[in-house]
PDB file of C-alpha atoms in Angstrom:
ATOM      1  CA  MET A   1     -22.691  -3.718   7.520  1.00  0.00           C
ATOM      2  CA  ARG A   2     -19.530  -2.990   8.867  1.00  0.00           C
ATOM      3  CA  ASN A   3     -18.662  -0.061  11.030  1.00  0.00           C
ATOM      4  CA  VAL A   4     -16.247   2.192   9.149  1.00  0.00           C
ATOM      5  CA  ARG A   5     -12.929   4.229  10.518  1.00  0.00           C
ATOM      6  CA  ILE A   6     -10.772   7.411   8.007  1.00  0.00           C
ATOM      7  CA  ILE A   7      -7.695   7.206   9.287  1.00  0.00           C
ATOM      8  CA  ALA A   8      -5.164   9.486   7.163  1.00  0.00           C
ATOM      9  CA  PRO A   9      -2.275   8.301   6.493  1.00  0.00           C
ATOM     10  CA  VAL A  10       1.069   9.455   8.621  1.00  0.00           C
ATOM     11  CA  SER A  11       3.455   8.822   5.774  1.00  0.00           C
ATOM     12  CA  SER A  12       3.215  10.660   1.953  1.00  0.00           C
ATOM     13  CA  ARG A  13       5.104  10.896  -1.516  1.00  0.00           C
ATOM     14  CA  GLY A  14       5.136  14.541  -1.919  1.00  0.00           C
ATOM     15  CA  GLY A  15       2.356  15.634  -0.378  1.00  0.00           C
ATOM     16  CA  ARG A  16      -1.408  15.031  -1.525  1.00  0.00           C
ATOM     17  CA  ARG A  17      -2.836  15.144  -4.827  1.00  0.00           C
ATOM     18  CA  PHE A  18      -3.900  17.773  -7.142  1.00  0.00           C
ATOM     19  CA  GLU A  19      -7.621  16.215  -7.819  1.00  0.00           C
ATOM     20  CA  PRO A  20     -10.204  17.830  -8.998  1.00  0.00           C
ATOM     21  CA  VAL A  21     -13.616  19.513  -6.725  1.00  0.00           C
ATOM     22  CA  ASP A  22     -15.839  16.918  -9.197  1.00  0.00           C
ATOM     23  CA  GLU A  23     -13.382  13.127  -8.444  1.00  0.00           C
ATOM     24  CA  LEU A  24     -13.334  14.427  -4.766  1.00  0.00           C
ATOM     25  CA  ALA A  25     -17.333  14.765  -4.380  1.00  0.00           C
ATOM     26  CA  LEU A  26     -17.158  10.606  -5.520  1.00  0.00           C
ATOM     27  CA  HIS A  27     -14.942   9.968  -1.726  1.00  0.00           C
ATOM     28  CA  ASP A  28     -18.463  11.135  -0.326  1.00  0.00           C
ATOM     29  CA  LEU A  29     -19.131   7.264  -0.875  1.00  0.00           C
ATOM     30  CA  ILE A  30     -16.122   5.659   0.423  1.00  0.00           C
ATOM     31  CA  ASP A  31     -18.393   5.345   3.887  1.00  0.00           C
ATOM     32  CA  ALA A  32     -21.010   2.797   2.116  1.00  0.00           C
ATOM     33  CA  LEU A  33     -18.717   1.183   0.230  1.00  0.00           C
ATOM     34  CA  ALA A  34     -16.548  -0.373   3.001  1.00  0.00           C
ATOM     35  CA  SER A  35     -19.177  -0.357   5.069  1.00  0.00           C
ATOM     36  CA  SER A  36     -20.495  -3.645   2.327  1.00  0.00           C
ATOM     37  CA  LEU A  37     -16.863  -5.291   1.693  1.00  0.00           C
ATOM     38  CA  PRO A  38     -15.934  -8.823   1.076  1.00  0.00           C
ATOM     39  CA  GLY A  39     -13.831 -10.455   3.522  1.00  0.00           C
ATOM     40  CA  PRO A  40     -13.388 -11.372   6.788  1.00  0.00           C
ATOM     41  CA  ARG A  41     -15.337 -10.273   9.748  1.00  0.00           C
ATOM     42  CA  GLY A  42     -14.507  -7.134  11.465  1.00  0.00           C
ATOM     43  CA  ASP A  43     -14.633  -3.463  11.128  1.00  0.00           C
ATOM     44  CA  VAL A  44     -13.033  -1.581   8.200  1.00  0.00           C
ATOM     45  CA  LEU A  45     -10.221   0.727   7.861  1.00  0.00           C
ATOM     46  CA  VAL A  46     -10.019   3.843   5.285  1.00  0.00           C
ATOM     47  CA  VAL A  47      -6.638   4.864   4.465  1.00  0.00           C
ATOM     48  CA  PRO A  48      -6.597   8.090   2.045  1.00  0.00           C
ATOM     49  CA  GLU A  49      -3.853   8.116  -0.372  1.00  0.00           C
ATOM     50  CA  MET A  50      -1.761   5.606   1.241  1.00  0.00           C
ATOM     51  CA  PRO A  51       1.737   5.401   0.432  1.00  0.00           C
ATOM     52  CA  SER A  52       2.032   1.454  -1.255  1.00  0.00           C
ATOM     53  CA  PRO A  53       4.731  -0.729  -2.683  1.00  0.00           C
ATOM     54  CA  LEU A  54       3.234   0.409  -6.139  1.00  0.00           C
ATOM     55  CA  GLY A  55       1.185   3.547  -6.672  1.00  0.00           C
ATOM     56  CA  LEU A  56      -1.072   6.543  -4.627  1.00  0.00           C
ATOM     57  CA  PRO A  57      -4.313   4.792  -4.543  1.00  0.00           C
ATOM     58  CA  ASP A  58      -7.089   6.776  -3.909  1.00  0.00           C
ATOM     59  CA  PHE A  59      -7.735   4.967  -0.567  1.00  0.00           C
ATOM     60  CA  VAL A  60      -6.817   2.173   0.797  1.00  0.00           C
ATOM     61  CA  ALA A  61     -10.140  -0.469   2.698  1.00  0.00           C
ATOM     62  CA  VAL A  62      -8.945  -2.908   5.150  1.00  0.00           C
ATOM     63  CA  VAL A  63     -11.379  -5.450   6.242  1.00  0.00           C
ATOM     64  CA  GLY A  64     -10.567  -7.381   9.656  1.00  0.00           C
ATOM     65  CA  GLY A  65      -6.785  -5.866   9.908  1.00  0.00           C
ATOM     66  CA  THR A  66      -7.641  -3.810  12.931  1.00  0.00           C
ATOM     67  CA  GLU A  67      -6.547  -6.392  15.322  1.00  0.00           C
ATOM     68  CA  TRP A  68      -3.509  -6.970  13.143  1.00  0.00           C
ATOM     69  CA  LEU A  69      -2.812  -4.056  13.365  1.00  0.00           C
ATOM     70  CA  ALA A  70      -2.430  -3.808  17.232  1.00  0.00           C
ATOM     71  CA  ARG A  71      -0.055  -6.573  17.836  1.00  0.00           C
ATOM     72  CA  ARG A  72       2.004  -5.352  14.899  1.00  0.00           C
ATOM     73  CA  SER A  73       2.626  -1.805  16.850  1.00  0.00           C
ATOM     74  CA  ALA A  74       2.956  -3.883  20.197  1.00  0.00           C
ATOM     75  CA  ALA A  75       5.866  -5.945  18.690  1.00  0.00           C
ATOM     76  CA  GLY A  76       8.256  -3.122  17.831  1.00  0.00           C
ATOM     77  CA  ILE A  77       9.840  -3.700  15.092  1.00  0.00           C
ATOM     78  CA  GLY A  78       9.926  -0.680  12.393  1.00  0.00           C
ATOM     79  CA  PRO A  79       8.693  -1.457   9.263  1.00  0.00           C
ATOM     80  CA  VAL A  80       9.808  -3.750   6.716  1.00  0.00           C
ATOM     81  CA  LEU A  81       9.266  -1.944   3.626  1.00  0.00           C
ATOM     82  CA  SER A  82      11.933  -3.863   0.937  1.00  0.00           C
ATOM     83  CA  ASP A  83      11.573  -6.671  -1.659  1.00  0.00           C
ATOM     84  CA  ILE A  84      14.177  -8.077  -0.059  1.00  0.00           C
ATOM     85  CA  ASP A  85      13.697  -8.295   3.233  1.00  0.00           C
ATOM     86  CA  CYS A  86      10.146  -8.948   2.155  1.00  0.00           C
ATOM     87  CA  ALA A  87      10.332 -11.925  -0.070  1.00  0.00           C
ATOM     88  CA  VAL A  88      12.726 -13.421   3.291  1.00  0.00           C
ATOM     89  CA  LEU A  89      10.074 -12.890   6.100  1.00  0.00           C
ATOM     90  CA  ALA A  90       7.363 -14.240   3.604  1.00  0.00           C
ATOM     91  CA  ALA A  91       9.314 -17.252   3.383  1.00  0.00           C
ATOM     92  CA  THR A  92       9.533 -18.242   6.715  1.00  0.00           C
ATOM     93  CA  SER A  93       7.363 -19.132   9.373  1.00  0.00           C
ATOM     94  CA  PRO A  94       6.792 -18.695  13.081  1.00  0.00           C
ATOM     95  CA  ALA A  95       6.081 -21.682  14.255  1.00  0.00           C
ATOM     96  CA  ARG A  96       9.038 -24.132  11.836  1.00  0.00           C
ATOM     97  CA  PRO A  97      12.381 -23.074  11.872  1.00  0.00           C
ATOM     98  CA  LEU A  98      14.520 -23.157   8.597  1.00  0.00           C
ATOM     99  CA  ARG A  99      18.057 -23.174   8.210  1.00  0.00           C
ATOM    100  CA  ILE A 100      19.912 -20.411   6.424  1.00  0.00           C
ATOM    101  CA  ASP A 101      20.931 -23.588   3.671  1.00  0.00           C
ATOM    102  CA  THR A 102      17.313 -24.252   3.126  1.00  0.00           C
ATOM    103  CA  LEU A 103      15.779 -20.898   3.736  1.00  0.00           C
ATOM    104  CA  SER A 104      18.747 -19.666   0.646  1.00  0.00           C
ATOM    105  CA  ARG A 105      17.192 -23.185  -1.963  1.00  0.00           C
ATOM    106  CA  ARG A 106      14.057 -21.752  -1.197  1.00  0.00           C
ATOM    107  CA  LEU A 107      14.634 -18.135  -2.319  1.00  0.00           C
ATOM    108  CA  GLY A 108      16.767 -18.830  -5.212  1.00  0.00           C
ATOM    109  CA  TRP A 109      19.520 -17.013  -3.693  1.00  0.00           C
ATOM    110  CA  SER A 110      22.885 -18.126  -2.928  1.00  0.00           C
ATOM    111  CA  LYS A 111      23.895 -17.256   1.185  1.00  0.00           C
ATOM    112  CA  ARG A 112      25.998 -14.460   0.816  1.00  0.00           C
ATOM    113  CA  GLU A 113      23.168 -12.712  -0.809  1.00  0.00           C
ATOM    114  CA  LEU A 114      20.889 -14.167   2.047  1.00  0.00           C
ATOM    115  CA  GLU A 115      23.208 -13.478   4.626  1.00  0.00           C
ATOM    116  CA  PRO A 116      22.926  -9.415   4.378  1.00  0.00           C
ATOM    117  CA  ALA A 117      18.622  -9.448   4.732  1.00  0.00           C
ATOM    118  CA  VAL A 118      19.072 -11.910   7.615  1.00  0.00           C
ATOM    119  CA  GLY A 119      21.457 -10.251   9.254  1.00  0.00           C
ATOM    120  CA  ARG A 120      19.403  -6.744   9.102  1.00  0.00           C
ATOM    121  CA  LEU A 121      16.108  -8.621  10.474  1.00  0.00           C
ATOM    122  CA  VAL A 122      17.548 -10.698  13.259  1.00  0.00           C
ATOM    123  CA  ARG A 123      18.749  -7.087  14.379  1.00  0.00           C
ATOM    124  CA  SER A 124      15.368  -5.479  13.782  1.00  0.00           C
ATOM    125  CA  GLY A 125      14.149  -7.837  15.967  1.00  0.00           C
ATOM    126  CA  ALA A 126      11.573  -9.757  12.642  1.00  0.00           C
ATOM    127  CA  LEU A 127      13.593 -12.741  12.456  1.00  0.00           C
ATOM    128  CA  THR A 128      15.207 -15.262  15.644  1.00  0.00           C
ATOM    129  CA  LEU A 129      18.260 -17.013  14.726  1.00  0.00           C
ATOM    130  CA  SER A 130      18.483 -20.422  16.957  1.00  0.00           C
ATOM    131  CA  SER A 131      22.058 -21.081  17.932  1.00  0.00           C
ATOM    132  CA  GLY A 132      21.576 -23.706  15.693  1.00  0.00           C
ATOM    133  CA  GLY A 133      21.534 -22.127  12.674  1.00  0.00           C
ATOM    134  CA  ALA A 134      17.866 -21.895  11.971  1.00  0.00           C
ATOM    135  CA  VAL A 135      15.310 -18.617  11.848  1.00  0.00           C
ATOM    136  CA  THR A 136      11.782 -17.671  12.516  1.00  0.00           C
ATOM    137  CA  VAL A 137       9.769 -14.934  11.612  1.00  0.00           C
ATOM    138  CA  HIS A 138       8.234 -12.924  14.657  1.00  0.00           C
ATOM    139  CA  PRO A 139       4.015 -13.607  14.795  1.00  0.00           C
ATOM    140  CA  ALA A 140       3.152  -9.813  14.102  1.00  0.00           C
ATOM    141  CA  LEU A 141       4.905  -9.901  10.510  1.00  0.00           C
ATOM    142  CA  LYS A 142       2.038 -12.455   9.258  1.00  0.00           C
ATOM    143  CA  PRO A 143      -0.666 -10.008   8.410  1.00  0.00           C
ATOM    144  CA  ILE A 144      -4.047 -10.791   8.834  1.00  0.00           C
ATOM    145  CA  GLY A 145      -6.790  -9.686   6.872  1.00  0.00           C
ATOM    146  CA  THR A 146      -8.497  -8.386   3.473  1.00  0.00           C
ATOM    147  CA  VAL A 147      -6.995  -5.351   1.267  1.00  0.00           C
ATOM    148  CA  PHE A 148      -8.789  -3.618  -0.935  1.00  0.00           C
ATOM    149  CA  ALA A 149      -7.112  -0.113  -3.203  1.00  0.00           C
ATOM    150  CA  VAL A 150     -10.034   2.121  -4.101  1.00  0.00           C
ATOM    151  CA  GLU A 151      -9.588   4.551  -6.974  1.00  0.00           C
ATOM    152  CA  ALA A 152     -12.305   6.885  -7.575  1.00  0.00           C
ATOM    153  CA  LYS A 153     -12.913   8.689 -11.199  1.00  0.00           C
ATOM    154  CA  ILE A 154     -15.407  10.535 -12.618  1.00  0.00           C
ATOM    155  CA  LYS A 155     -15.546   8.895 -15.605  1.00  0.00           C
ATOM    156  CA  ASP A 156     -12.090   7.644 -16.973  1.00  0.00           C
ATOM    157  CA  TRP A 157     -12.817   3.836 -15.552  1.00  0.00           C
ATOM    158  CA  ARG A 158     -10.229   2.554 -18.421  1.00  0.00           C
ATOM    159  CA  ARG A 159      -7.530   4.435 -16.394  1.00  0.00           C
ATOM    160  CA  ALA A 160      -8.705   3.102 -13.048  1.00  0.00           C
ATOM    161  CA  VAL A 161      -8.533  -0.127 -14.413  1.00  0.00           C
ATOM    162  CA  LEU A 162      -4.869   0.078 -15.171  1.00  0.00           C
ATOM    163  CA  GLN A 163      -3.818   1.673 -11.784  1.00  0.00           C
ATOM    164  CA  GLY A 164      -5.796  -1.035 -10.149  1.00  0.00           C
ATOM    165  CA  ARG A 165      -4.243  -3.398 -11.635  1.00  0.00           C
ATOM    166  CA  THR A 166      -1.089  -1.812 -10.430  1.00  0.00           C
ATOM    167  CA  TYR A 167      -2.552  -1.917  -7.175  1.00  0.00           C
ATOM    168  CA  ARG A 168      -3.924  -5.887  -6.870  1.00  0.00           C
ATOM    169  CA  THR A 169       0.170  -6.764  -7.723  1.00  0.00           C
ATOM    170  CA  TRP A 170      -0.351  -6.520  -3.196  1.00  0.00           C
ATOM    171  CA  ALA A 171      -3.936  -6.010  -2.560  1.00  0.00           C
ATOM    172  CA  ASN A 172      -6.651  -8.541  -2.704  1.00  0.00           C
ATOM    173  CA  ASN A 173      -8.512  -6.491  -5.440  1.00  0.00           C
ATOM    174  CA  TYR A 174      -8.951  -3.546  -6.791  1.00  0.00           C
ATOM    175  CA  ILE A 175     -12.556  -1.025  -6.671  1.00  0.00           C
ATOM    176  CA  VAL A 176     -13.434   2.025  -9.118  1.00  0.00           C
ATOM    177  CA  VAL A 177     -16.058   4.079  -8.307  1.00  0.00           C
ATOM    178  CA  LEU A 178     -17.174   5.673 -11.514  1.00  0.00           C
ATOM    179  CA  GLY A 179     -19.333   9.222 -11.329  1.00  0.00           C
ATOM    180  CA  ASP A 180     -22.708  10.279 -12.870  1.00  0.00           C
ATOM    181  CA  VAL A 181     -21.940   8.434 -16.351  1.00  0.00           C
ATOM    182  CA  GLY A 182     -24.562   7.344 -18.675  1.00  0.00           C
ATOM    183  CA  PRO A 183     -25.963   3.327 -18.758  1.00  0.00           C
ATOM    184  CA  THR A 184     -23.174   2.354 -21.633  1.00  0.00           C
ATOM    185  CA  ALA A 185     -20.365   3.980 -20.031  1.00  0.00           C
ATOM    186  CA  VAL A 186     -21.517   1.579 -17.042  1.00  0.00           C
ATOM    187  CA  ASP A 187     -22.083  -1.904 -19.232  1.00  0.00           C
ATOM    188  CA  ARG A 188     -18.307  -0.908 -20.561  1.00  0.00           C
ATOM    189  CA  ALA A 189     -16.310  -0.128 -17.455  1.00  0.00           C
ATOM    190  CA  ARG A 190     -18.552  -3.530 -16.005  1.00  0.00           C
ATOM    191  CA  GLU A 191     -17.296  -5.330 -18.533  1.00  0.00           C
ATOM    192  CA  GLY A 192     -12.861  -4.120 -18.427  1.00  0.00           C
ATOM    193  CA  VAL A 193     -13.463  -4.789 -14.370  1.00  0.00           C
ATOM    194  CA  ALA A 194     -14.763  -8.117 -14.986  1.00  0.00           C
ATOM    195  CA  GLU A 195     -11.243  -9.635 -16.525  1.00  0.00           C
ATOM    196  CA  ASP A 196      -9.855  -8.965 -13.059  1.00  0.00           C
ATOM    197  CA  ALA A 197     -12.912  -9.904 -10.660  1.00  0.00           C
ATOM    198  CA  ALA A 198     -12.461  -6.342  -9.414  1.00  0.00           C
ATOM    199  CA  GLY A 199     -15.341  -4.171  -8.024  1.00  0.00           C
ATOM    200  CA  LEU A 200     -17.040  -1.493  -9.323  1.00  0.00           C
ATOM    201  CA  PHE A 201     -19.198   1.263  -7.563  1.00  0.00           C
ATOM    202  CA  THR A 202     -21.308   4.497  -7.951  1.00  0.00           C
ATOM    203  CA  ARG A 203     -23.895   6.290  -6.551  1.00  0.00           C
ATOM    204  CA  ALA A 204     -26.630   3.059  -6.714  1.00  0.00           C
ATOM    205  CA  GLY A 205     -24.263   0.954  -5.171  1.00  0.00           C
ATOM    206  CA  TRP A 206     -22.293  -1.792  -6.354  1.00  0.00           C
ATOM    207  CA  VAL A 207     -22.567  -2.576  -9.968  1.00  0.00           C
ATOM    208  CA  VAL A 208     -20.179  -5.770  -9.140  1.00  0.00           C
ATOM    209  CA  ARG A 209     -18.806  -6.923  -6.302  1.00  0.00           C
ATOM    210  CA  PRO A 210     -14.989  -7.327  -5.876  1.00  0.00           C
ATOM    211  CA  ALA A 211     -13.920 -11.167  -6.143  1.00  0.00           C
ATOM    212  CA  VAL A 212     -10.906 -11.870  -2.855  1.00  0.00           C
ATOM    213  CA  ARG A 213      -7.769 -13.358  -4.559  1.00  0.00           C
ATOM    214  CA  ASP A 214      -4.141 -13.907  -2.919  1.00  0.00           C
ATOM    215  CA  PRO A 215      -1.231 -12.000  -4.283  1.00  0.00           C
ATOM    216  CA  ALA A 216       1.855 -13.497  -3.723  1.00  0.00           C
ATOM    217  CA  ALA A 217       2.874 -13.458  -0.684  1.00  0.00           C
ATOM    218  CA  THR A 218       5.701 -11.278  -0.898  1.00  0.00           C
ATOM    219  CA  ARG A 219       3.962  -8.732  -2.341  1.00  0.00           C
ATOM    220  CA  ARG A 220       1.188  -8.962  -0.079  1.00  0.00           C
ATOM    221  CA  LEU A 221       3.702  -8.955   3.225  1.00  0.00           C
ATOM    222  CA  GLN A 222       4.553  -5.529   2.074  1.00  0.00           C
ATOM    223  CA  GLY A 223       1.176  -4.091   1.708  1.00  0.00           C
ATOM    224  CA  PHE A 224       0.990  -5.034   4.892  1.00  0.00           C
ATOM    225  CA  GLU A 225       4.273  -3.307   6.324  1.00  0.00           C
ATOM    226  CA  HIS A 226       3.557  -0.448   4.024  1.00  0.00           C
ATOM    227  CA  LEU A 227      -0.067  -0.063   5.891  1.00  0.00           C
ATOM    228  CA  PHE A 228       1.577  -0.050   9.121  1.00  0.00           C
ATOM    229  CA  ALA A 229       3.882   2.389   8.004  1.00  0.00           C
ATOM    230  CA  ALA A 230       1.074   4.620   7.258  1.00  0.00           C
ATOM    231  CA  ILE A 231      -0.792   4.201  10.172  1.00  0.00           C
ATOM    232  CA  GLY A 232       0.714   1.824  12.471  1.00  0.00           C
ATOM    233  CA  SER A 233       2.188   4.779  15.152  1.00  0.00           C
ATOM    234  CA  GLN A 234      -1.584   6.171  16.045  1.00  0.00           C
ATOM    235  CA  PRO A 235      -3.298   4.700  19.102  1.00  0.00           C
ATOM    236  CA  SER A 236      -6.170   3.274  19.298  1.00  0.00           C
ATOM    237  CA  PHE A 237      -7.054   0.954  16.233  1.00  0.00           C
TER     238      PHE A 237
END
């Protein structure tokens, strides 16, 4: 079992959502869920209603990301949230310098399109530009850890699956937490999440454990940068 720490986000989009009391009661299950998640060794950080690249999950659970968050905070670089900037960072390496023209071809952008983003990232410290015109990314901008988006529903598992499919564009997978429904509904929910190799959790525990999959590198980086924006300024990860 893993240690679980719940951290409220410091960033938000329009305040806390209204949620029915019954649905909020399902949130009490998050500790048992998070403590038994798959992924790398390490503690689990759980962020309720974290603003994300797409959507606002009930929870985001991060396995093995504590050390990365500490290094990310120590780097002194502000959150990088835009699609363009994250695409540039995801295409670069901290160890292998990449010339601008090579980066341009890799991304399929013209140098004119690329240069403003490179300039912003160099000024922020996210990229380093050598005298020979090659860039490397700061090591702290390469995320480490496994991210699960969690959506809690009393009955409407179909809606949770649709939301989860949005979240898995940037998360390693999603998990549906379902209320006290009958065995037929649980079976149908199991079939729904199984199509995505996602997870299903009830008061009885795991019905289906989620697989760990890799989203596109740009979206994965965005997910971690939103995590950093939400909790990265808080001390003692």
